[in-house]
mmCIF file of C-alpha atoms in Angstrom:
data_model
loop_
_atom_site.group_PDB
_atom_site.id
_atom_site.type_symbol
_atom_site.label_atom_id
_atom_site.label_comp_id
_atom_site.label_asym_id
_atom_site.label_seq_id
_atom_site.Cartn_x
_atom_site.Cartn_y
_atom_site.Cartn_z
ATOM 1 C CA UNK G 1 0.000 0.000 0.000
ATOM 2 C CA UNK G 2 1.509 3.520 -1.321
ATOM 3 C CA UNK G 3 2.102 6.032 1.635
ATOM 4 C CA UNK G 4 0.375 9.186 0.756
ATOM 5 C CA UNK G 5 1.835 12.109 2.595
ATOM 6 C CA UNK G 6 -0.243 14.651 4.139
ATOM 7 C CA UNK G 7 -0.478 18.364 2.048
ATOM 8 C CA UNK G 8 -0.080 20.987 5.036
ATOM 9 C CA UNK G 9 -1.985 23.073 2.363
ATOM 10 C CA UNK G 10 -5.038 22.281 1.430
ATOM 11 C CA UNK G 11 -6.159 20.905 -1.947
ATOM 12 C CA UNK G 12 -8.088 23.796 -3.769
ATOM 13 C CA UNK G 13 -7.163 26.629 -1.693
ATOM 14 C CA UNK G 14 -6.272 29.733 -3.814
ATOM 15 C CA UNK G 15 -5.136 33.212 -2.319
ATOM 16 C CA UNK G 16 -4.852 35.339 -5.084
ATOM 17 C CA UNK G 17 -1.703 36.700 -4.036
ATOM 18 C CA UNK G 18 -1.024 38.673 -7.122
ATOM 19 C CA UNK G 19 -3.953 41.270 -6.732
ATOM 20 C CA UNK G 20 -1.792 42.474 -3.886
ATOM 21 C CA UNK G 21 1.381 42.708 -5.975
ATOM 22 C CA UNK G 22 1.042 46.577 -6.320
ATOM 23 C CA UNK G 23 1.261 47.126 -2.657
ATOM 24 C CA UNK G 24 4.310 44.376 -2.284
ATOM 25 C CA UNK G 25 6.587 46.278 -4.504
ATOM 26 C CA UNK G 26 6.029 49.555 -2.835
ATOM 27 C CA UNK G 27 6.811 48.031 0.621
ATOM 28 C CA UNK G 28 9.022 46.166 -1.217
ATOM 29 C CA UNK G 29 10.489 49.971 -2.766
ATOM 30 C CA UNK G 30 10.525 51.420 0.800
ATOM 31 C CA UNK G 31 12.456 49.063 2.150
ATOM 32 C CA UNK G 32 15.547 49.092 -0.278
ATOM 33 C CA UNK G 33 15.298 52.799 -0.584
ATOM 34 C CA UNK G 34 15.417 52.823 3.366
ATOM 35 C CA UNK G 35 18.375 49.992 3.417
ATOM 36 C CA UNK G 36 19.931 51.858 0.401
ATOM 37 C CA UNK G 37 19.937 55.222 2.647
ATOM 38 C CA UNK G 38 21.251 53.675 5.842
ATOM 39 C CA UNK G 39 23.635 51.919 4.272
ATOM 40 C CA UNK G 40 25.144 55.106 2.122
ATOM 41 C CA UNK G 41 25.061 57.009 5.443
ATOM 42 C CA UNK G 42 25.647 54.947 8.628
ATOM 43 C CA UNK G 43 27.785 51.582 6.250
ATOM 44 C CA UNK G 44 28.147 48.552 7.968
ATOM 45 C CA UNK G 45 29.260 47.977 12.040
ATOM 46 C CA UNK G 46 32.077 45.526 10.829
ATOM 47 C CA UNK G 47 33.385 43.518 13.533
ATOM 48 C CA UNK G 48 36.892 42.201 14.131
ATOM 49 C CA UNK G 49 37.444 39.606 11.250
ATOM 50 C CA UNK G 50 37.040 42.530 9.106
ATOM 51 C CA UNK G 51 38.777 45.608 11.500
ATOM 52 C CA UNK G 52 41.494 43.955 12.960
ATOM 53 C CA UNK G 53 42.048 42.460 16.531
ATOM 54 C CA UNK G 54 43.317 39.668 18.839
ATOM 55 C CA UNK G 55 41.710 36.013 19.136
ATOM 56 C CA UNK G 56 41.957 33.993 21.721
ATOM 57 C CA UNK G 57 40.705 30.202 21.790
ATOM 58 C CA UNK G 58 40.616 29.054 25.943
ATOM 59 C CA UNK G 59 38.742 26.436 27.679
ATOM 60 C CA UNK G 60 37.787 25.896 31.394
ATOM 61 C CA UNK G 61 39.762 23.506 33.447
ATOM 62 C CA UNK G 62 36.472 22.372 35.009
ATOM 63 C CA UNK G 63 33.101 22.616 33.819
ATOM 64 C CA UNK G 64 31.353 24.829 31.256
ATOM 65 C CA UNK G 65 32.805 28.280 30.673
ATOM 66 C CA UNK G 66 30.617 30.881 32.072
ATOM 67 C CA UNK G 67 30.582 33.005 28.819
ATOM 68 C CA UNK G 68 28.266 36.082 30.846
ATOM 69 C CA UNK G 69 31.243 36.472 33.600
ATOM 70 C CA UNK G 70 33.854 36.287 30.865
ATOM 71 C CA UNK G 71 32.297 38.634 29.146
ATOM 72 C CA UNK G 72 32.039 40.827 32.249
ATOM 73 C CA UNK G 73 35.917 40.418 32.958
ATOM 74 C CA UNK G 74 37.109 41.052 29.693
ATOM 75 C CA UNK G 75 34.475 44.134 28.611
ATOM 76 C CA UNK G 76 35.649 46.049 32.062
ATOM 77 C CA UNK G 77 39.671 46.335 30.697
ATOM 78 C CA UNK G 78 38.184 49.051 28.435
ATOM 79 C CA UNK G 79 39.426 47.295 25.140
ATOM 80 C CA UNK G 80 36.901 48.543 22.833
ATOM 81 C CA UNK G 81 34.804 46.215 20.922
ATOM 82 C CA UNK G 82 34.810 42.328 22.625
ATOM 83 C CA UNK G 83 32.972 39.329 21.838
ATOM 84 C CA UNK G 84 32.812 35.988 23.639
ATOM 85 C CA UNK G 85 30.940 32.994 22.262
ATOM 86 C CA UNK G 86 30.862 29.235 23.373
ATOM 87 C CA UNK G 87 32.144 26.912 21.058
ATOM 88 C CA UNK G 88 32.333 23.017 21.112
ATOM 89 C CA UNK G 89 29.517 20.416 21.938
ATOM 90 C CA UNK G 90 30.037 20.147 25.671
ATOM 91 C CA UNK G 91 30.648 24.375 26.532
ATOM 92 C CA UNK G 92 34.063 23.996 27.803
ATOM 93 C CA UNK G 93 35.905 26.048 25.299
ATOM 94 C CA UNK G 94 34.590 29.672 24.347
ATOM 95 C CA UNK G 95 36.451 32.118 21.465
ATOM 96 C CA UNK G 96 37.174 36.105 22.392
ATOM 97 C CA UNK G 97 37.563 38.583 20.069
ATOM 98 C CA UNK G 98 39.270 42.339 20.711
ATOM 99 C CA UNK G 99 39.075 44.703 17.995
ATOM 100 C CA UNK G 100 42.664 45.778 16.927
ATOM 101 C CA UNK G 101 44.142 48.718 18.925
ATOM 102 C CA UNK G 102 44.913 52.307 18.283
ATOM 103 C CA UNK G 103 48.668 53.062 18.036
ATOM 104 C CA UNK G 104 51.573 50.602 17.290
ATOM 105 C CA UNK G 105 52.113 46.996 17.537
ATOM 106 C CA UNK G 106 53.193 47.755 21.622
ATOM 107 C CA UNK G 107 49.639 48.470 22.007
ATOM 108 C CA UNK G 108 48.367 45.450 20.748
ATOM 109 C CA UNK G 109 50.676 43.239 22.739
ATOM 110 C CA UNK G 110 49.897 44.963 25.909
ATOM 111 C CA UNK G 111 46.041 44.309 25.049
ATOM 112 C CA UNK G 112 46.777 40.613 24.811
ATOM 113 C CA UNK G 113 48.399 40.901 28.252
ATOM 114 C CA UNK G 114 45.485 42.349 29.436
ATOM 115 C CA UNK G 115 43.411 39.736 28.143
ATOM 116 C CA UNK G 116 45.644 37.144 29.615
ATOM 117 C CA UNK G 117 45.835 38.081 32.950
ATOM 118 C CA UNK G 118 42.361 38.655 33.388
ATOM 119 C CA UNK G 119 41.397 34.810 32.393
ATOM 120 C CA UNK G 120 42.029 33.366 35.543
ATOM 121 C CA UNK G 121 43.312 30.139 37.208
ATOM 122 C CA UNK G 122 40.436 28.472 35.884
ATOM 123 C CA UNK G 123 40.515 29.042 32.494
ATOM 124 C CA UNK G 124 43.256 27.666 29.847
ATOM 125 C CA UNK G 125 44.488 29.808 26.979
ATOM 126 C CA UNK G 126 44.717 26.988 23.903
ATOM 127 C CA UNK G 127 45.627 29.423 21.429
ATOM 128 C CA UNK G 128 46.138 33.541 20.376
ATOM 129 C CA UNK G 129 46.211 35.084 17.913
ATOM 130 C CA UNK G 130 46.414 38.537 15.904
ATOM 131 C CA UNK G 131 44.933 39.667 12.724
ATOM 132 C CA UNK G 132 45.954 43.091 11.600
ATOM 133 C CA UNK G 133 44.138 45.898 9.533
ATOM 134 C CA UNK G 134 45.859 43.995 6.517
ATOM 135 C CA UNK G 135 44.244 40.740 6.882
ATOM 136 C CA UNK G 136 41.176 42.174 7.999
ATOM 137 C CA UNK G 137 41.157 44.141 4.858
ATOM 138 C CA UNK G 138 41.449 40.578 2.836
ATOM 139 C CA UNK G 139 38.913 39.091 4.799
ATOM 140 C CA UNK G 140 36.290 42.069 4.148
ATOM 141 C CA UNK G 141 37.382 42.325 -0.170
ATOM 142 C CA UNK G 142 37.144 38.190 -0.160
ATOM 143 C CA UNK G 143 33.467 38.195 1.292
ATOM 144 C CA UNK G 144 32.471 40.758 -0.980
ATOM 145 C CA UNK G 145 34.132 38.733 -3.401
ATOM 146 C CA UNK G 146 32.081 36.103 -2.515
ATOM 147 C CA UNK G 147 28.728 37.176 -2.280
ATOM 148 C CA UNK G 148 29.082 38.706 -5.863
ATOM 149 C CA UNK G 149 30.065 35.527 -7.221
ATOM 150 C CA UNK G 150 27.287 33.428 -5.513
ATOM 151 C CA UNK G 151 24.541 35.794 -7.285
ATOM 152 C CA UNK G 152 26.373 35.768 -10.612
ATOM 153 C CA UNK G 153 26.660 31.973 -10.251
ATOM 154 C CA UNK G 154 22.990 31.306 -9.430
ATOM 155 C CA UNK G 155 22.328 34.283 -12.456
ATOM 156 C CA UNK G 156 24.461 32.222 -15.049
ATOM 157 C CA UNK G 157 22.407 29.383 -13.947
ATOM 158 C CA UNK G 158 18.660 30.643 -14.001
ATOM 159 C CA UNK G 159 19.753 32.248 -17.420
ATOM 160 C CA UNK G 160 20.407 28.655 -18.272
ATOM 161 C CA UNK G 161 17.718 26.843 -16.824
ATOM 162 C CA UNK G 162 15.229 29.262 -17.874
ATOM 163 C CA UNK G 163 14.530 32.230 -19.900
ATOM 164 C CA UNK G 164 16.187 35.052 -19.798
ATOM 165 C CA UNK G 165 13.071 37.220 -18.215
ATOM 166 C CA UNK G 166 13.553 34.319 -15.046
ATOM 167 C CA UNK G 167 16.770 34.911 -14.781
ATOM 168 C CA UNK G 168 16.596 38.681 -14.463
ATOM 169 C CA UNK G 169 13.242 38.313 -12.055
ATOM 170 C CA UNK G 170 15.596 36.104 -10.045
ATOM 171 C CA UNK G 171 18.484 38.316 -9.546
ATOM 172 C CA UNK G 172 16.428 41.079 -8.709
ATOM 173 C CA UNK G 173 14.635 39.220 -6.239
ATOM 174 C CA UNK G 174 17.592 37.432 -4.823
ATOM 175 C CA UNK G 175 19.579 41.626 -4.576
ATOM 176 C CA UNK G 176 16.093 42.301 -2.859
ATOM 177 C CA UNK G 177 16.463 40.056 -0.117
ATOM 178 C CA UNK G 178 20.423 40.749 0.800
ATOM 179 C CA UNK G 179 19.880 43.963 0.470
ATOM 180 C CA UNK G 180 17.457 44.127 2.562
ATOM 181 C CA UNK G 181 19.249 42.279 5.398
ATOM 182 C CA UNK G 182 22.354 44.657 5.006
ATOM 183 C CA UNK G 183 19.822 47.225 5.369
ATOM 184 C CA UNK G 184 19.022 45.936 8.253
ATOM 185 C CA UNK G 185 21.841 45.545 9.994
ATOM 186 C CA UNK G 186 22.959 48.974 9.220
ATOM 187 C CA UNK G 187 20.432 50.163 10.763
ATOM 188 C CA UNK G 188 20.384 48.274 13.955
ATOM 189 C CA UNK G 189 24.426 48.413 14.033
ATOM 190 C CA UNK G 190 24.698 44.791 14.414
ATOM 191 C CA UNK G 191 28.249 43.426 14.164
ATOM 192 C CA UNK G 192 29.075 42.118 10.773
ATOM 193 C CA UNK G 193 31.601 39.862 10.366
ATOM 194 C CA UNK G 194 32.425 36.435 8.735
ATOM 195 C CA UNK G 195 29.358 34.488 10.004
ATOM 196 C CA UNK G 196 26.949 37.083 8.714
ATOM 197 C CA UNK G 197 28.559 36.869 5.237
ATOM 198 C CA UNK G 198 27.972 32.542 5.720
ATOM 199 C CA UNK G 199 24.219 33.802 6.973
ATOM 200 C CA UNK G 200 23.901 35.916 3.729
ATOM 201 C CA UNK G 201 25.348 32.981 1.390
ATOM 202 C CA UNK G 202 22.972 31.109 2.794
ATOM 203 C CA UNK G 203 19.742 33.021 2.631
ATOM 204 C CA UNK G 204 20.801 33.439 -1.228
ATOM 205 C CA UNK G 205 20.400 29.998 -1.719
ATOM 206 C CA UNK G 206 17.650 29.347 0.156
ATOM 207 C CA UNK G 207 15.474 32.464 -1.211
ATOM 208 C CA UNK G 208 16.776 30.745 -4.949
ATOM 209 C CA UNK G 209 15.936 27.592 -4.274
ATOM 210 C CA UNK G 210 12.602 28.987 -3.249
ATOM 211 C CA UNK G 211 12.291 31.018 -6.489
ATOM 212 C CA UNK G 212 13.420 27.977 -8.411
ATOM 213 C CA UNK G 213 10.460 25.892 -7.511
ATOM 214 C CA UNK G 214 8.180 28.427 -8.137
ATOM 215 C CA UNK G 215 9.321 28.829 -11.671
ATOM 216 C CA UNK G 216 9.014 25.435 -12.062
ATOM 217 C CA UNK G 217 5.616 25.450 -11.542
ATOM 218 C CA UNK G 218 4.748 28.506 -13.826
ATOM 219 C CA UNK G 219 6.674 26.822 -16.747
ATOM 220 C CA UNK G 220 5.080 23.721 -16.540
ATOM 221 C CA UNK G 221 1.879 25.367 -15.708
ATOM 222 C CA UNK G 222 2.029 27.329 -19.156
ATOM 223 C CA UNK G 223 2.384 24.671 -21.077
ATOM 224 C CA UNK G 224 -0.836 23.187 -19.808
ATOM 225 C CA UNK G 225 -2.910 25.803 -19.374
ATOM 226 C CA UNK G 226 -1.960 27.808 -22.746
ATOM 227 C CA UNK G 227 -5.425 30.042 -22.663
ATOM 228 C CA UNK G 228 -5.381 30.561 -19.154
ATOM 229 C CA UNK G 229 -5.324 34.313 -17.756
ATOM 230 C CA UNK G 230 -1.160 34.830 -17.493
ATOM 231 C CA UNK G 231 -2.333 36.502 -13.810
ATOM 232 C CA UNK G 232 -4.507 33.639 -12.460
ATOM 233 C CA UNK G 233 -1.751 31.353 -13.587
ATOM 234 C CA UNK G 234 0.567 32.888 -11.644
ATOM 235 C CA UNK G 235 -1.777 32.451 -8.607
ATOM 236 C CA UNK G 236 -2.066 29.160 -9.264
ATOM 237 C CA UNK G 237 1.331 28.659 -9.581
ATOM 238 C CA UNK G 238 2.442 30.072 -6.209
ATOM 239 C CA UNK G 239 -0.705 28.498 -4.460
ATOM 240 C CA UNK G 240 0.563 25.157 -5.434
ATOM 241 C CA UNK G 241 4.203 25.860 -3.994
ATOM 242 C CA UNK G 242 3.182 27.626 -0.829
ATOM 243 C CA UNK G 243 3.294 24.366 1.515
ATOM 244 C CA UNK G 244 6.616 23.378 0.339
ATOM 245 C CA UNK G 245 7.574 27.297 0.817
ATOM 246 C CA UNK G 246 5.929 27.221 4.127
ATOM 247 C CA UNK G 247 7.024 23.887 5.603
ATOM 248 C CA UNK G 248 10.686 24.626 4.368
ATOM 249 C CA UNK G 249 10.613 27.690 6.197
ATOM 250 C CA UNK G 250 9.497 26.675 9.598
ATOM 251 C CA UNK G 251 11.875 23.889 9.449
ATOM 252 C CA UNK G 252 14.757 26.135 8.732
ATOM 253 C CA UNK G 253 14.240 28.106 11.065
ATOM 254 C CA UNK G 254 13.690 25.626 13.519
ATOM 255 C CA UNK G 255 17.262 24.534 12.814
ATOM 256 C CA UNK G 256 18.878 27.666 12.869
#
């Protein structure tokens, strides 16, 4: 006996999503203009793998590293930017960043003293080390680098896959979401570093992937329903994707 799985969209449904279009695109408008604006005026709060700074990888001699107090201990030496995250399955081990310090390479050094001496007899220093502006400045041109060649990548691909009005709907859909985000976190003055550029790789190809299936559907719906209104076919289209859009969703971010 075939399993037939269960549709978390009901068979029949149809929203007509596309008589709303108009007011999409203008909230759609705002918000790049917006992210456009705070990112020409306020740029990006780039953290320390693209400024500059010391790392240090320690781990607790006993027990879980209490990230909060670390925090607490390191923050007070007046440093400038610091982060502290846990790291590892069991929470013994935690990473610290310091943003690279004004003045000469004495200043720096003295910093990492600082940091050193304020760890403790409980916690273990595993490893240090020291990325300067130059390195930083790699870091920061080789994400940009990478970004750009994800969305000409998944361009050059669309372009093949489909026509070229997909391709161009896709790119300017996939520039609409990153941009967006960016936006965002210009605004907010979130650190962005490293793992944001993974996070925006990421939602690039999972907004693509989205868009992929949805052209898919319109293709394959125009070549069976060749008389049908171009507009209802489009709602039919994303109707019949929505609980594949929707359950991929929740799941992702149930994993992230």
């Amino acid at each position: 006996m075939a399993f037939k799985g269960i549709d978390f969209w009901p068979h029949g449904t149809l929203f007509r999503v596309m008589n709303l279009r108009k007011y999409f695109i203008l909230l759609s408008s705002v918000l790049v203009f917006f992210s456009l604006v705070s990112l020409t005026l306020n740029g990006l709060n780039f953290g320390i793998d693209f400024k500059g700074g010391s790392l240090f990888e320690v781990r607790a001699r006993s027990g879980p590293v209490d990230v909060a107090s670390l925090r607490s201990k390191i923050g007070s030496l007046g440093l400038g930017d610091v982060q502290v995250q846990a790291i590892g399955t069991d929470g013994t081990e935690a990473l610290i960043r310091v943003e690279l310090q004004k003045g000469n390479e004495k200043a720096q050094q003295a910093a990492v003293k600082k940091v050193i001496g304020a760890l403790g007899e409980g916690i273990e220093l595993r490893r240090n080390e020291v990325v300067g502006a130059a390195v930083s400045g790699e870091l920061k041109e080789a994400g940009l680098y990478a970004v750009l060649s994800a969305i000409l990548g998944i361009l050059g691909y669309i372009w093949f896959r489909f026509e070229w009005q997909f391709g161009i709907a896709a790119i300017l859909a996939l520039v609409h979401d990153v941009l967006i985000t960016c936006g965002l976190f210009s605004l907010i003055g979130l650190d962005f570093d490293l793992t944001i550029v993974a996070a925006l790789l990421t939602l690039a190809g999972y907004s693509i992937n989205d868009t992929v299936v949805v052209f898919d559907r319109i293709r394959e719906n125009l070549r069976k329903f060749k008389k049908m209104d171009f507009l209802e076919l489009l709602n039919k289209s994303v109707n019949e994707t929505l609980s594949r859009t929707v359950l991929t969703s929740i799941t992702t971010f149930l994993a992230v």
